[in-house]
Amino acid sequence: MAMAALRREGRRLAPLISPRTITAVRSSPLYPTLEDEGPLGVRHISTQVVRNRMKSVKNIQKITKAMKMVAASKLRAIQTKTENSRGLWQPFTALLGDLPSMSMNKPLICADVKKNVVVTISSDKGLCGGINSTSVKISKGLHKLNSGPEKETKYVILGEKAKAQLVRDSKKDIELIITELQKNPLNYTQVSVLADEILKNVEYDALRIVFNKFQSVVSFVPTVSTVLSTEIVEREAESGGKLVDLDSYEVEGGETKGEILQNLAEFQFSCTMFNAVLENACSEQGARMSAMDSSSRNAGDMLDRLTLTYNRTRQASITTELIEIISGASALEG
Amino acid sequence: MFLFLQSPLTRSHRTVRRGIVRRYEVDMVIVPATTGQMGVLPGHVATIAEFKPGVLSVHEGSETTKYFVSSGFVFIHANSFADIITVKAVPLDRINANLVQKRLVDFTQKLS
């Protein structure tokens, strides 16, 4: 506004100044300079560049804020489901034990498992912080832990992000890759079909599911759940491991005990998978919320700094104009 | 549903779908095992049984609640705890018989 008033002043003084041809000196579109040409060839510094920058940063801030809201609402929807599904695997663990915890005390048990299959659960979409990288790191760690003569570890990958990271160096160890899990809302039927596929195609002694357990909106703990195949369970029970003695349980129905136990193991796997997939989805939304939040905050900081630069540039250009006008006027008087 | 049967018999019943975790003390549970209806009372021997889809009935004193359960497992522990894990458990009063009949016909047609 001040600039417009000054410009008007300039025009009033113009008839006193010797007329001058106004040549349009346009800056080349390829190299925008900070110089702008106003009426009567008055030059002022352009704030256009800074203004464009500010506009784009503001848009980014809006987008990240919106993404945070979306992630928060998705989280709320999926959180109740997850908490409910936690009850599913608890009886299995109570009955059959969880191998990794045992292997700490009895390194032999870890050595006995020859064929390990690591099921890595990750997200399909990005912008969710570091959770996928932690899952992949743990999977690779498990692979290393279980490597040696006669022992092998295979990967089953759920989700694009883990696929991208694991395909690079462990391509030969990957058995199955499954993506686009979250196209439809997660439900048990989908997961049980998945579990079925995995059990059919992959030979295993122990299945280790790697996922991020959702503890709270800001904390996600990478976890490994183990499901043992029935032969191993029986072996451990006999050798007097920490597993509850399965023999003390009568098994009803079916022709053989083994058949029921096989069904049991498969059911356990699908329940644990269901829980793992839900927990990972929750963690993904939570991580995305916090990533987008810090992103909006950074954008806000950047916007503040740009606003200061913009104001400084604007004031400098006003000052320059003033100086030009005043020196012009004083030149006339003098 | 996870039926946790605690003394006398606490039942913890969990489903995959609803995730209802209910823990309560009951007197008896009748479970549709693959070998037939199995009654579970306190002091039952430790057992692992698989079920086929059927009706689960829970008796508490004079009340009986019935649920329709899809397949699952029941673990009966030695300390009179029973864990029932199923994919789906629906209280019978929520099931509409006509709708079920209609759906049955539809799906049988689709299968054949």
PDB file of C-alpha atoms in Angstrom, chain A residues 84 86-88 90-92 95 188-189 246 248-253 260-261 263-264 267 274, chain B residues 2 14-19 34-35 38 45-50 73 75-77 83 85 87:
ATOM      1  CA  ASN A  84      -9.662 -57.522  20.914  1.00  0.00           C
ATOM      2  CA  ARG A  86      -4.805 -59.890  21.463  1.00  0.00           C
ATOM      3  CA  GLY A  87      -6.831 -62.370  23.415  1.00  0.00           C
ATOM      4  CA  LEU A  88      -6.545 -64.852  20.599  1.00  0.00           C
ATOM      5  CA  GLN A  90      -2.673 -65.912  24.594  1.00  0.00           C
ATOM      6  CA  PRO A  91      -4.091 -69.351  25.277  1.00  0.00           C
ATOM      7  CA  PHE A  92      -1.814 -70.846  22.672  1.00  0.00           C
ATOM      8  CA  LEU A  95      -0.207 -73.930  26.352  1.00  0.00           C
ATOM      9  CA  TYR A 188      -9.812 -62.946   9.702  1.00  0.00           C
ATOM     10  CA  THR A 189     -10.918 -64.698   6.531  1.00  0.00           C
ATOM     11  CA  LEU A 246       1.330 -82.110  26.051  1.00  0.00           C
ATOM     12  CA  SER A 248      -0.871 -84.660  30.156  1.00  0.00           C
ATOM     13  CA  TYR A 249      -3.652 -83.443  27.900  1.00  0.00           C
ATOM     14  CA  GLU A 250      -5.998 -85.922  26.442  1.00  0.00           C
ATOM     15  CA  VAL A 251      -6.783 -85.196  22.908  1.00  0.00           C
ATOM     16  CA  GLU A 252     -10.342 -85.819  21.890  1.00  0.00           C
ATOM     17  CA  GLY A 253     -11.465 -86.722  18.500  1.00  0.00           C
ATOM     18  CA  ILE A 260      -5.396 -82.712  16.060  1.00  0.00           C
ATOM     19  CA  LEU A 261      -2.112 -81.145  16.995  1.00  0.00           C
ATOM     20  CA  ASN A 263      -4.818 -78.535  13.207  1.00  0.00           C
ATOM     21  CA  LEU A 264      -3.970 -76.811  16.413  1.00  0.00           C
ATOM     22  CA  PHE A 267      -5.010 -72.490  13.914  1.00  0.00           C
ATOM     23  CA  PHE A 274      -4.162 -62.057  12.428  1.00  0.00           C
TER      24      PHE A 274
ATOM     25  CA  PHE B   2     -12.209 -67.230  25.268  1.00  0.00           C
ATOM     26  CA  ARG B  14     -12.535 -65.470  22.733  1.00  0.00           C
ATOM     27  CA  THR B  15     -13.554 -65.043  19.138  1.00  0.00           C
ATOM     28  CA  VAL B  16     -11.599 -63.852  16.293  1.00  0.00           C
ATOM     29  CA  ARG B  17     -14.365 -61.709  14.979  1.00  0.00           C
ATOM     30  CA  ARG B  18     -15.767 -59.970  17.963  1.00  0.00           C
ATOM     31  CA  GLY B  19     -12.873 -60.478  20.259  1.00  0.00           C
ATOM     32  CA  THR B  34     -15.954 -83.321  16.619  1.00  0.00           C
ATOM     33  CA  THR B  35     -16.744 -86.481  18.542  1.00  0.00           C
ATOM     34  CA  MET B  38     -19.028 -82.784  25.266  1.00  0.00           C
ATOM     35  CA  VAL B  45      -9.468 -84.036  32.918  1.00  0.00           C
ATOM     36  CA  ALA B  46      -7.071 -81.863  30.939  1.00  0.00           C
ATOM     37  CA  THR B  47      -8.058 -82.061  27.305  1.00  0.00           C
ATOM     38  CA  ILE B  48      -7.528 -80.453  23.954  1.00  0.00           C
ATOM     39  CA  ALA B  49     -10.492 -80.840  21.656  1.00  0.00           C
ATOM     40  CA  GLU B  50     -11.409 -79.500  18.297  1.00  0.00           C
ATOM     41  CA  PHE B  73     -10.512 -75.409  19.843  1.00  0.00           C
ATOM     42  CA  PHE B  75      -8.297 -76.368  25.958  1.00  0.00           C
ATOM     43  CA  ILE B  76      -9.301 -77.679  29.309  1.00  0.00           C
ATOM     44  CA  HIS B  77      -6.566 -77.254  31.837  1.00  0.00           C
ATOM     45  CA  ASP B  83     -10.145 -71.786  27.091  1.00  0.00           C
ATOM     46  CA  ILE B  85     -11.160 -70.211  20.996  1.00  0.00           C
ATOM     47  CA  VAL B  87     -13.458 -67.932  14.801  1.00  0.00           C
TER      48      VAL B  87
END
